[in-house]
Coordinates of C-alpha atoms in Angstrom, one line a residue:
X1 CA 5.2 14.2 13.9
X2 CA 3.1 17.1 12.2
X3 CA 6.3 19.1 11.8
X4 CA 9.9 19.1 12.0
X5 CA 10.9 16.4 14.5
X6 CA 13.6 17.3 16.8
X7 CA 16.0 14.6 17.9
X8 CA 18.5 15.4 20.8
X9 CA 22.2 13.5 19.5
X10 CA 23.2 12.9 23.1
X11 CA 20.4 10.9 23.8
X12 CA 21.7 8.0 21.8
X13 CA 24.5 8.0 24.0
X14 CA 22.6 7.9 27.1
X15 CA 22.0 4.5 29.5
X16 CA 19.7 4.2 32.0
X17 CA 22.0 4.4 34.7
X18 CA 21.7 6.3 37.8
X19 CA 23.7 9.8 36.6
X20 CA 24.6 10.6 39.7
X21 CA 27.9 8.7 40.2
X22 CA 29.3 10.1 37.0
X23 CA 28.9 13.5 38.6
X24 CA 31.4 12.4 40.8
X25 CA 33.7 10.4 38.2
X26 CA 36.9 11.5 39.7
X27 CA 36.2 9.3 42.9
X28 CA 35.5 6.3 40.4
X29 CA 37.7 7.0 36.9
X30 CA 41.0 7.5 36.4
X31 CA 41.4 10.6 35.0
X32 CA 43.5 9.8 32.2
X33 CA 41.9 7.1 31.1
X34 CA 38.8 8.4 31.0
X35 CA 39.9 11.9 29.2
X36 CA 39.1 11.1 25.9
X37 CA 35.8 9.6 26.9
X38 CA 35.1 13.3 28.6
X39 CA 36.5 15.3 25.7
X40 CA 34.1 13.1 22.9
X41 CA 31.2 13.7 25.8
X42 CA 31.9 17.9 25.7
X43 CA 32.2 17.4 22.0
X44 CA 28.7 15.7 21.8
X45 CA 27.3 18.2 24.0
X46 CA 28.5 21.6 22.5
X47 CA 27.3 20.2 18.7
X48 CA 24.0 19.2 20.5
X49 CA 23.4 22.5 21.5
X50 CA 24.7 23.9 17.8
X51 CA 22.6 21.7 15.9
X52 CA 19.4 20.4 16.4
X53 CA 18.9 17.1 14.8
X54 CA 16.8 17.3 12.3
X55 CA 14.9 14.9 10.5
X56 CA 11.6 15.1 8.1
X57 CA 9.8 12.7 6.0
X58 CA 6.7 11.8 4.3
X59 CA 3.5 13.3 5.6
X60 CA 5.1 16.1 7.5
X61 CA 4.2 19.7 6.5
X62 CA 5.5 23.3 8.0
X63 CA 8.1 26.0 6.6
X64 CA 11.0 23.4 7.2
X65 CA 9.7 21.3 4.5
X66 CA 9.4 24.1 2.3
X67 CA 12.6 25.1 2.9
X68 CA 13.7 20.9 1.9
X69 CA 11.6 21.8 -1.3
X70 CA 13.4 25.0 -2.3
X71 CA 16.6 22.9 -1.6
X72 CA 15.6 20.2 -4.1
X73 CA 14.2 22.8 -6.8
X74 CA 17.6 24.7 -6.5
X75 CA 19.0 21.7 -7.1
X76 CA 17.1 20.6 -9.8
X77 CA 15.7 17.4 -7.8
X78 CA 12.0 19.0 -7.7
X79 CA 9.9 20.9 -10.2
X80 CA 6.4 21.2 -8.3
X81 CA 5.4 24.4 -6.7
X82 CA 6.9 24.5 -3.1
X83 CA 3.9 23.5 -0.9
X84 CA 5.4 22.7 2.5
X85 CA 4.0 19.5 2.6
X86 CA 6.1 16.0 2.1
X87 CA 4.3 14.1 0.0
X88 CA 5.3 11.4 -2.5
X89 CA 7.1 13.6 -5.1
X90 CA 8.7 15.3 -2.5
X91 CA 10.2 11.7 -1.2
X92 CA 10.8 10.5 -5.0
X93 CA 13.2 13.9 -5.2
X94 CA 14.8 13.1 -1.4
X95 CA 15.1 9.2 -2.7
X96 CA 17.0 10.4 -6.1
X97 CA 18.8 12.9 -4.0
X98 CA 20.3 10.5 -1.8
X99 CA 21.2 7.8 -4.6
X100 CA 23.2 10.5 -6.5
X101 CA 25.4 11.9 -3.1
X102 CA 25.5 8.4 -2.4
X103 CA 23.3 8.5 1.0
X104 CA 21.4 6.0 2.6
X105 CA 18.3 6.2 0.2
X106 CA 15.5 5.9 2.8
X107 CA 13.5 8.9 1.6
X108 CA 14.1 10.6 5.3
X109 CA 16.2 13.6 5.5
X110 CA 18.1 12.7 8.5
X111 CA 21.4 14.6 9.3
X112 CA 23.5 13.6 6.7
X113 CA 20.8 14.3 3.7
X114 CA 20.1 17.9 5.4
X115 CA 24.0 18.8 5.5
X116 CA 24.6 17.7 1.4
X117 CA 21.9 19.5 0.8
X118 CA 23.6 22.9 3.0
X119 CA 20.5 23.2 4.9
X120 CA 20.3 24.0 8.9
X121 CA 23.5 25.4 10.4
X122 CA 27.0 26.1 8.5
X123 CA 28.9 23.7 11.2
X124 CA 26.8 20.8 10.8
X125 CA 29.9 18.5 9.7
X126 CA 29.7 15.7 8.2
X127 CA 32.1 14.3 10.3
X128 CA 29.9 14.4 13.0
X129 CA 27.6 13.0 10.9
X130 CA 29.4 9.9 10.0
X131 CA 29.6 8.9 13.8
X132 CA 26.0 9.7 14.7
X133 CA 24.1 9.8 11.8
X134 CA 22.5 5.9 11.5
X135 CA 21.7 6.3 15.2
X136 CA 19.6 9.5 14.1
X137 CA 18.4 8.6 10.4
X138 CA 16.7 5.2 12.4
X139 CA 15.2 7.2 15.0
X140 CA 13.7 9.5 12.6
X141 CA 11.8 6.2 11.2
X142 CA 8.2 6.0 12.3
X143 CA 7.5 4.2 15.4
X144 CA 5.4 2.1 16.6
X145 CA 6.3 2.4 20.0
X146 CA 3.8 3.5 22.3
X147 CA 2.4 2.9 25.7
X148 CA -1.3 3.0 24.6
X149 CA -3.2 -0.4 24.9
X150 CA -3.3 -2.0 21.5
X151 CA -6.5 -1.1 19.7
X152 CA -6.8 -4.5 18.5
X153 CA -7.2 -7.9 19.6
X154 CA -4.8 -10.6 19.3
X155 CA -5.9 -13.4 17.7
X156 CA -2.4 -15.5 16.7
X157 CA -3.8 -18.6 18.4
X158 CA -6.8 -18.4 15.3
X159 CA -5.0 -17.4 12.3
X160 CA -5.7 -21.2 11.1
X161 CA -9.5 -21.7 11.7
X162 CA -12.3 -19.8 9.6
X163 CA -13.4 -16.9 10.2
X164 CA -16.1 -15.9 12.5
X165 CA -19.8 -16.8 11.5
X166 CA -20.9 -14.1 14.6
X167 CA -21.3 -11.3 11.7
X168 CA -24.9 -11.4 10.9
X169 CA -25.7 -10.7 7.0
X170 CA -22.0 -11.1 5.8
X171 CA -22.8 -12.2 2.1
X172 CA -20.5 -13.9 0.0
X173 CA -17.8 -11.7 -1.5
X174 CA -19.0 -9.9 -5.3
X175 CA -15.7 -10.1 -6.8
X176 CA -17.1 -11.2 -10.1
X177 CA -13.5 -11.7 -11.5
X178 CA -14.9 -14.0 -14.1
X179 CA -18.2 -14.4 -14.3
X180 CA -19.7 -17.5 -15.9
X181 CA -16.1 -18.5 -17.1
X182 CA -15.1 -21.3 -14.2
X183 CA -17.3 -22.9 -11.4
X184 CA -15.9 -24.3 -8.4
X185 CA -17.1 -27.8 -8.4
X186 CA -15.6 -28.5 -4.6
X187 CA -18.9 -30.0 -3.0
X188 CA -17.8 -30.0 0.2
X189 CA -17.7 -26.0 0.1
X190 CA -21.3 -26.1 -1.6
X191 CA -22.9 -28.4 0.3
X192 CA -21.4 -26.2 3.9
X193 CA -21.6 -22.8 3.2
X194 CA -18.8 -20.4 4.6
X195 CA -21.7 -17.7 5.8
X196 CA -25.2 -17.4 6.9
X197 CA -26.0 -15.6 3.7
X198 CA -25.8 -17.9 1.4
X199 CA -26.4 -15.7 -2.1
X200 CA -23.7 -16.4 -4.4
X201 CA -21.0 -14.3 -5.8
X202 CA -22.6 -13.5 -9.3
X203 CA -25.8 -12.2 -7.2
X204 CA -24.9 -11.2 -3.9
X205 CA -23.9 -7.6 -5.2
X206 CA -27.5 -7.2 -7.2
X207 CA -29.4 -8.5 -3.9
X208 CA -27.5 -5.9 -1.8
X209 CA -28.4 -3.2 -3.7
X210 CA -32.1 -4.3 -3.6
X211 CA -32.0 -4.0 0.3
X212 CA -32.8 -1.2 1.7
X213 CA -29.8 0.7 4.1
X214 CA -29.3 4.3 5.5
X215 CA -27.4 6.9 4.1
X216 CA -24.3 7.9 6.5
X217 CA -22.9 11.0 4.9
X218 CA -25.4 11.0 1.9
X219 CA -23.4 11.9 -1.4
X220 CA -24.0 15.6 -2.1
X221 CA -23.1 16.4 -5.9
X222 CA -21.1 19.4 -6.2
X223 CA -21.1 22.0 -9.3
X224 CA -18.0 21.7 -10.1
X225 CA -16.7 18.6 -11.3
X226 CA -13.7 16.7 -12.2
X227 CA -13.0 17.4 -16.0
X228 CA -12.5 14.3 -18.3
X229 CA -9.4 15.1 -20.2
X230 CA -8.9 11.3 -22.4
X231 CA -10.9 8.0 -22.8
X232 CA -8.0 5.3 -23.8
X233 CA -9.9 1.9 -25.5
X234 CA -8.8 -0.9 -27.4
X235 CA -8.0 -4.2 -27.0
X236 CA -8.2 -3.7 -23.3
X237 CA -10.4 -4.9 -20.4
X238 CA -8.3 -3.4 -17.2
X239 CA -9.3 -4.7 -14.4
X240 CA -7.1 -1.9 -12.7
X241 CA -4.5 0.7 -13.5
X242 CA -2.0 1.6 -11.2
X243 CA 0.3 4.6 -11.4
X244 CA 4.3 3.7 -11.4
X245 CA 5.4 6.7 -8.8
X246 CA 8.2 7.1 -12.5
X247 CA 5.3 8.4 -15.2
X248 CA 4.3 5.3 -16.4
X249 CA 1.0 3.7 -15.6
X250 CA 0.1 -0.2 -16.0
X251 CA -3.5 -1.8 -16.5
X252 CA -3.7 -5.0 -15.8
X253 CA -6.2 -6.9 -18.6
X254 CA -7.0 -10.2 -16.7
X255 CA -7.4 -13.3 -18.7
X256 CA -9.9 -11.6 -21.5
X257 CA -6.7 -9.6 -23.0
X258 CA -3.5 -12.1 -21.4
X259 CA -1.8 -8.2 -21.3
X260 CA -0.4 -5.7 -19.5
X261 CA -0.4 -2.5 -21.2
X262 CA 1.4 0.3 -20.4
X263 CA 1.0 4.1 -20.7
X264 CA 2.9 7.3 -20.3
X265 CA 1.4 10.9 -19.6
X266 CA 0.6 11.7 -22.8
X267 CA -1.9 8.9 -23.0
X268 CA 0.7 6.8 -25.5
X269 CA 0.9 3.2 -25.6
X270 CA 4.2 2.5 -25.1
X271 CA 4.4 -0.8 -24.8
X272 CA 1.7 -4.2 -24.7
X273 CA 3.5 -6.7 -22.6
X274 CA 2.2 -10.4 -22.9
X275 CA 1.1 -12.4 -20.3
X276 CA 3.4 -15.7 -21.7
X277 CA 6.5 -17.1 -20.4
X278 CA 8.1 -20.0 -20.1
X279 CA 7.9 -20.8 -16.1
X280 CA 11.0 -23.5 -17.1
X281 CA 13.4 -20.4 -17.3
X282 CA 12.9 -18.6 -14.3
X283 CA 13.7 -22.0 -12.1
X284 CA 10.2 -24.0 -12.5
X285 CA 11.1 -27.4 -14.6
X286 CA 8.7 -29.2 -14.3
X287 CA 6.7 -26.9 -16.1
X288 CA 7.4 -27.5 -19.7
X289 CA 6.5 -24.9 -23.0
X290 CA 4.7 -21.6 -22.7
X291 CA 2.0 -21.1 -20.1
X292 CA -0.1 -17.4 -19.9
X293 CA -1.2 -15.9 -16.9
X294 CA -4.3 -13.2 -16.0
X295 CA -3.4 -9.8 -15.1
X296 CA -5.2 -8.9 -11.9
X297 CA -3.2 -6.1 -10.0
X298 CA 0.5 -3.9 -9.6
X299 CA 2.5 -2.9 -7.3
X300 CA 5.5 -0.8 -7.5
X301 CA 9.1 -0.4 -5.5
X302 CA 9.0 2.9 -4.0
X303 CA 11.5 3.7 -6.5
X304 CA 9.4 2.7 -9.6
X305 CA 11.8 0.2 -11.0
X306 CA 10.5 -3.0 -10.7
X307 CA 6.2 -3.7 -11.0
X308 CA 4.9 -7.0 -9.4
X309 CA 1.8 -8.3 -10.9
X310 CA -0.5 -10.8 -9.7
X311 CA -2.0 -13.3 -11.6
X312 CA -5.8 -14.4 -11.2
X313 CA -4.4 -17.9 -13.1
X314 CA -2.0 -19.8 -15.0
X315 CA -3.1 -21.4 -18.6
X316 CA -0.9 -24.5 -19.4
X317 CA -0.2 -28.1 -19.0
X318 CA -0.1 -28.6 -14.9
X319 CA -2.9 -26.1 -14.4
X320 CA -6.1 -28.4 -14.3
X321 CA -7.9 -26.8 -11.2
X322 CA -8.2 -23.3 -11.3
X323 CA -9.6 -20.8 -8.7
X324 CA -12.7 -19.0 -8.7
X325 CA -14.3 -16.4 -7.5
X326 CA -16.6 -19.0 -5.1
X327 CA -13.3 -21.2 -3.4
X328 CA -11.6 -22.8 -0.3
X329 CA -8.4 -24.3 0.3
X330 CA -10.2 -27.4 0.9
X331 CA -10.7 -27.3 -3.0
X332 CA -7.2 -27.7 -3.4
X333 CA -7.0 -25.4 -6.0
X334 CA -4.0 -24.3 -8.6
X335 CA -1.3 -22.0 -6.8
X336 CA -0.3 -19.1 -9.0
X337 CA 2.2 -17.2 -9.7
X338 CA 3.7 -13.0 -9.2
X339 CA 5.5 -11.3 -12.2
X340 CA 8.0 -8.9 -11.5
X341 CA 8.2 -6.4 -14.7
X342 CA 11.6 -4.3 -15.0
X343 CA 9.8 -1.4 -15.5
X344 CA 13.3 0.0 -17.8
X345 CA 13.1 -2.9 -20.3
X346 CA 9.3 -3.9 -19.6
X347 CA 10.1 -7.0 -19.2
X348 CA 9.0 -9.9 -17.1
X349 CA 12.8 -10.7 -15.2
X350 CA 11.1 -13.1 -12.0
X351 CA 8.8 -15.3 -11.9
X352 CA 7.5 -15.9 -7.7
X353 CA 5.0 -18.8 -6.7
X354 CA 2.1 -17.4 -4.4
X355 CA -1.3 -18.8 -3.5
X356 CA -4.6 -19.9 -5.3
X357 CA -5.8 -16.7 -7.1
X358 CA -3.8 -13.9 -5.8
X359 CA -5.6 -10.9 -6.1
X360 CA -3.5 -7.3 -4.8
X361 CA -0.3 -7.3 -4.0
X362 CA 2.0 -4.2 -2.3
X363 CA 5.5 -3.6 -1.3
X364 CA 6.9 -2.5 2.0
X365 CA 7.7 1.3 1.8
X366 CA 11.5 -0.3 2.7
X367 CA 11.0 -2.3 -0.6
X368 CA 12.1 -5.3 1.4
X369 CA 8.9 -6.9 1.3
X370 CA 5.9 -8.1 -1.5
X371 CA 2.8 -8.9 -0.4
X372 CA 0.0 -10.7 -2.2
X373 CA -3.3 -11.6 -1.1
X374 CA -4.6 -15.1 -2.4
X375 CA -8.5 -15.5 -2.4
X376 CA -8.6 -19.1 -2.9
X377 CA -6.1 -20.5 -0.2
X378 CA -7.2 -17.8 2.3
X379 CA -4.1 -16.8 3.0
X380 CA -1.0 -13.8 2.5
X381 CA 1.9 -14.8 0.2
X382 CA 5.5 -13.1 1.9
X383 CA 8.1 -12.6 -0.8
X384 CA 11.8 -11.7 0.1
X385 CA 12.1 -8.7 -2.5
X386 CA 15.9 -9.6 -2.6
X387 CA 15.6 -13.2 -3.1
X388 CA 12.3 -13.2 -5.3
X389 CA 10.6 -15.9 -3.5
X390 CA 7.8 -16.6 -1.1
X391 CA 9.4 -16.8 2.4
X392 CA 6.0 -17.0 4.8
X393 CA 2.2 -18.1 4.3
X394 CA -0.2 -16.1 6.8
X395 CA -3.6 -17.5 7.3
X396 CA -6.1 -14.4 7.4
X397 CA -9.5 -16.5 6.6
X398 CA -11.9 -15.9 3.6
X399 CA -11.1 -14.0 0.9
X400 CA -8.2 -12.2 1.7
X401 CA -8.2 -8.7 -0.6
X402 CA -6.9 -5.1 -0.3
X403 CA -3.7 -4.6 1.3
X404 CA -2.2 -1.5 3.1
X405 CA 1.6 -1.2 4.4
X406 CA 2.4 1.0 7.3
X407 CA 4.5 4.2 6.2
X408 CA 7.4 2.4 8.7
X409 CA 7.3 -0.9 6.9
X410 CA 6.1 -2.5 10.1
X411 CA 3.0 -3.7 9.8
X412 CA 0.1 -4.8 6.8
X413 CA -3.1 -4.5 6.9
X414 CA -5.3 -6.5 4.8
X415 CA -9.0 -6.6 4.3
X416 CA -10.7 -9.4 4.4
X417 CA -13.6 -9.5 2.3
X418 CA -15.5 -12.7 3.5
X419 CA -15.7 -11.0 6.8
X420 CA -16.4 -7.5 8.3
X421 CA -13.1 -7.6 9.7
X422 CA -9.4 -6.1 9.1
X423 CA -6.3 -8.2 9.8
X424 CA -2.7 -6.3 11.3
X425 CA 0.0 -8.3 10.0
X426 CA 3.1 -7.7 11.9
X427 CA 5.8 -8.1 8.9
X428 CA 8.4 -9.1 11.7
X429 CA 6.9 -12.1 13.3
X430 CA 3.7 -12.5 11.2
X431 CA 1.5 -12.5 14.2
X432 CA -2.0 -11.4 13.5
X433 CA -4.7 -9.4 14.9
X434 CA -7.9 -7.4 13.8
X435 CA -10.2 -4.5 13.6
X436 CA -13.3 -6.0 14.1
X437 CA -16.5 -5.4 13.0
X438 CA -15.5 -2.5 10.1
X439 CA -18.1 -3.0 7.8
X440 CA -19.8 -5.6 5.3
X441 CA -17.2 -7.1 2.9
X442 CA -14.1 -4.9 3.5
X443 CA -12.2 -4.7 -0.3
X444 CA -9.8 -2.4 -1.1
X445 CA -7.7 -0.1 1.7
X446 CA -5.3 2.7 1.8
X447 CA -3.5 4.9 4.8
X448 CA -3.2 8.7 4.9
X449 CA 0.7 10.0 4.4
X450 CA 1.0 10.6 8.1
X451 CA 0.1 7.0 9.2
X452 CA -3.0 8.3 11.1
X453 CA -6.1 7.2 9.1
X454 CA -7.1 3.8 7.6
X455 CA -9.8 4.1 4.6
X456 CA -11.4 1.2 3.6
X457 CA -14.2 0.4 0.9
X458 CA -16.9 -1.5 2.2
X459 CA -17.8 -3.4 -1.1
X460 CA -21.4 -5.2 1.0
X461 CA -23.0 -2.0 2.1
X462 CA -21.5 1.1 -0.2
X463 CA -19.9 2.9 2.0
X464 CA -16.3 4.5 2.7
X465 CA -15.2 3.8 6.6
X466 CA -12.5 6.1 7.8
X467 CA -10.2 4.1 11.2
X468 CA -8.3 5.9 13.0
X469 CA -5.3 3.5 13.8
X470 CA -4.1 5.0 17.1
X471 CA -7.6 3.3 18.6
X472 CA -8.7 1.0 15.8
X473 CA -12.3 2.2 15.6
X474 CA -14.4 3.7 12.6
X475 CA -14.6 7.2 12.7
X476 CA -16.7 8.3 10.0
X477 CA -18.4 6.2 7.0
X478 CA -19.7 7.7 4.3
X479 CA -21.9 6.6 1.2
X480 CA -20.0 7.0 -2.4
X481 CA -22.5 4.7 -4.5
X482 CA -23.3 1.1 -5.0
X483 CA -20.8 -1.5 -4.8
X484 CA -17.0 0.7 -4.1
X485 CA -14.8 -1.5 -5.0
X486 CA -10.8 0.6 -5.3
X487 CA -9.6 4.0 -4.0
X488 CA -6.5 6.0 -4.6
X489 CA -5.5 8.8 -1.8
X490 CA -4.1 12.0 -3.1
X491 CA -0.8 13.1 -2.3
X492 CA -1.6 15.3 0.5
X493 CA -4.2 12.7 2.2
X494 CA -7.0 15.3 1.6
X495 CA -9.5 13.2 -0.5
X496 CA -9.7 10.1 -2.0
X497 CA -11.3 9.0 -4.7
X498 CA -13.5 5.8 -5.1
X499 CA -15.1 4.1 -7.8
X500 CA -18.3 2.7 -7.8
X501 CA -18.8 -0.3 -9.8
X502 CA -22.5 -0.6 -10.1
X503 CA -23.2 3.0 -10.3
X504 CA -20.6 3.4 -13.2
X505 CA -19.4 6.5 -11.2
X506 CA -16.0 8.1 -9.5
X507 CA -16.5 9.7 -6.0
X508 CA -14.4 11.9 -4.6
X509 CA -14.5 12.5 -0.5
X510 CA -12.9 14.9 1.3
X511 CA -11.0 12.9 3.9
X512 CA -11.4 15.7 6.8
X513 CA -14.7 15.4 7.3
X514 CA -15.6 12.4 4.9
X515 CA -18.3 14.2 2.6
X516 CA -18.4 13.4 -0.8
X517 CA -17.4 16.5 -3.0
X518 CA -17.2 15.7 -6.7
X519 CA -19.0 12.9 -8.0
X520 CA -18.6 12.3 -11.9
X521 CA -20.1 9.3 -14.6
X522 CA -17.7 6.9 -16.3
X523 CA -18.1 3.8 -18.6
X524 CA -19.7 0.4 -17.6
X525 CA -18.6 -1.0 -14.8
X526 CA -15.3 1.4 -13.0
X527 CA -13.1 -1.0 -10.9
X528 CA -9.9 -0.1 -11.2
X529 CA -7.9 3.7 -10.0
X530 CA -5.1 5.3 -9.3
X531 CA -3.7 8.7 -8.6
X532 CA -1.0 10.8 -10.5
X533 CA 0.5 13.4 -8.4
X534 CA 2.5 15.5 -10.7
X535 CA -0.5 16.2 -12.9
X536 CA -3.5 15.9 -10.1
X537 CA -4.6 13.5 -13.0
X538 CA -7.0 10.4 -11.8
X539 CA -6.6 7.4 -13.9
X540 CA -10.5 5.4 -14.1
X541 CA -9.8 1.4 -15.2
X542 CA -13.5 0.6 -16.5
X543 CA -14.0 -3.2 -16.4
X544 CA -15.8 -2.8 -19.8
X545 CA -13.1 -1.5 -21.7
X546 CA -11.4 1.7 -21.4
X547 CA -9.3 3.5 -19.4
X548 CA -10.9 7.8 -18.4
X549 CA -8.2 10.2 -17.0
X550 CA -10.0 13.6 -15.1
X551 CA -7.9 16.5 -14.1
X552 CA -8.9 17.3 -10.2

């Protein structure tokens, strides 16, 4: 929906039913006992043709979302300029909104939300609403219904085997988590390579960039570049930073640090959080004493009150055969496990098992869902956001990294790096299928607001491919610099920004016609990014050591 959508009431009242018989209800009816049906039916009617059913959420844009913006600001819910477009401050003021006139808080503006807020027609009663109003506020939801063939294959039946050998020159995965720290020491794996390529992790990256490739899009550097506003150092090596959606922002210091730290606005440290607990407390017992984990990535409810962090590996008694960045599950490796951070107290509250060196996690836009990817077991952790524990293992193949959720919580798509493929999870069933054939070494992904456009960083040949969903095929790729590992997506969908980790640069590419507009030089070895939309501020996580914030 580009603009306001338009929901007719009646139609959730309507069967499929021939409609001619009830033209001629008094042959059929008794005409008493079907009066108050008729006088609900006229009812229903005359408000239908009173008030449109309106309904608007994120990634719409026109004068009606404006108008929701004045609304909010008037009501002291939003403080941005009113930009007519719906973007992710725009559903953190509907969300808060909601909780406090004690709505459904879904972050849609359905009936109910539009009449609290005293937009759209005087006689909108709420009433009315109460009757109708779930039926409406669902079908505002994104859909995925459509009568299109499905872009992708289905390929449930293969979730368990390996993943194709057909790509030609698919390397090894340069993930270089911790270089020279751990070998895998599985022989099996060694002795019967995964890929045709067989470079290994710690060079595949340096070969690649010693082969020549064509430019698609060629980076063109443009005058005007993104201003460095703060360089943040000490006792930090983030492996990313990731912004809270609340004004806080975590980095993630892997095993070098054993810390999360966490930031505010202003650049402060508020608060070093310490990768130790006691597994025993949170329900494991046979885990006895302290154990320390390793930072990798965060993920936030859409309401910024809880952060779930992966953990590369534990350190402890138990925890005798780590992960690496070269693994199976025919190694058998150590299964991890998730923090979740109360992002109030920052403190670690739960504790959640996953796989064999997770790597990024997400949560469902419906926060009913976590998602981790695990690198080492090949597979997707499910966690029951309620419950706080894994409910479902998806086989994807090798190396299982970035992970996108739909905008309507129905689907996940997660690259998976050992492969120049894309998996669609469904996150009802868990069936699988795939984008094939996206590019070398797929790592990191993120969606456009309106659902439309998959972005994906394509870690084995340096480019950015752009999917368009509706068909599943690559659009556009263009070249940001050697080795992109994350992106962020700004709040509108119109660029993204990339970092490239062997050119020690950030990218920034228009999304609308994928050329690369601003490119600017950071510290040793960028990895990690994230976007904050109330200050147009890009947060830079440099694997060496510090953390660079540019105004945009």
């Amino acid at each position: 929906m580009d603009g306001l959508a338009y929901l007719h009431l009646a139609e959730t009242w309507e069967t499929p039913a021939d409609r001619n018989p009830m033209l001629n209800w008094k042959h059929h009816l008794n005409y008493f006992a079907s009066a108050p049906l008729l006088f609900l039916t006229i009812a229903l009617i005359i408000i239908n043709s009173a008030i449109p059913a309106f309904a608007l959420k994120r990634g719409d844009a026109g004068p009606e979302v404006a108008k929701l913006q004045k609304s909010l600001k008037e009501a002291g819910y939003f403080s941005k300029r009113v930009s007519g477009f719906y973007g992710s401050l725009t559903a953190a003021a509907v969300r808060k909104f909601q909780a406090d006139n004690n709505l459904k808080v879904d972050g849609i503006v359905g009936p109910q939300t539009l009449s609290a807020l005293k937009i759209g027609p005087e006689n909108a009663k709420s009433e009315v609403d109460a009757n109708i109003s779930q039926k409406v506020d669902r079908a505002a939801s994104p859909s995925t219904a459509s009568n299109k063939p499905d872009p992708v294959k289905n390929t449930e039946p293969e979730q368990a085997k390996i993943p194709d050998l057909q790509d030609s020159n698919i390397p090894f995965p340069a993930a270089t988590e911790k270089p020279d720290r751990i070998k895998d020491t599985d022989k099996e794996i060694l002795e019967k390579p995964l890929f045709q390529n067989r470079t290994s992790p710690e060079t595949a990256e340096n070969n690649d960039r010693k082969r020549p490739r064509r430019l698609v899009n060629s980076p063109e550097i443009n005058d005007r570049e993104m201003k460095l506003v703060k360089t943040i150092s000490g006792n930090i090596s983030p492996k990313s930073i990731v912004y809270s959606g609340d004004g806080l922002f975590f980095a993630q210091n892997m095993m070098y640090s054993h810390t999360v730290t966490v930031y505010d606005r202003n650049f402060n440290l508020v608060k070093t959080i310490p990768d130790t607990v006691k597994l025993a407390n949170y329900g494991f017992s046979k885990f006895k004493g302290n154990y320390r984990g390793a930072p990798v990535e965060a993920a936030f409810s859409t309401d910024g009150k809880y952060a779930y962090i992966s953990n590369y590996q534990m350190y402890g008694a138990g925890f005798d055969n780590p992960g690496s960045d070269r693994c199976s599950p025919r190694g058998k490796h150590d299964e991890s496990f998730m923090y979740r951070i109360n992002t109030e107290t920052l403190k670690i509250d739960k504790v959640i098992e996953v796989g064999a060196v997770p790597k990024f996690n997400a949560v469902s836009p419906d926060n009913r869902l976590v998602l981790a990817t695990n690198w080492c077991t090949w597979d997707l952790s499910v966690i029951d956001a309620g419950e706080n524990r894994e409910i479902k293992r998806v086989k994807l193949g090798a190396y299982p990294r970035g992970i996108v959720v739909t905008p309507d919580s129905k689907a996940a798509y997660v690259a998976v790096m050992g492969s120049a493929n894309i998996a669609r999870v469904n996150l009802k069933d868990y069936s699988v299928k795939w984008l094939r054939n996206v590019g070398n070494a797929p790592r990191h992904l993120t969606i456009d607001p309106n659902g439309k456009y998959l972005y994906a960083t394509l870690n084995g040949e340096g480019n950015v491919a752009k999917i368009d969903i509706a068909t599943g095929k690559v659009v556009d790729k263009v070249t940001t610099g050697e080795a992109p590992r994350s992106m962020t997506i700004s709040d509108d969908g119109k660029h993204i920004y990339v970092v490239n980790y062997f050119s020690n640069t950030v990218s920034k590419v228009r999304t609308s016609d994928m050329k690369v507009r601003d490119t600017v030089r950071v510290n040793a070895s960028p990895i990690g990014i994230t976007y904050d939309p109330q200050t147009d501020r890009v947060w830079v996580a440099c694997y060496s050591g510090s953390i660079m914030v540019f105004q945009d």
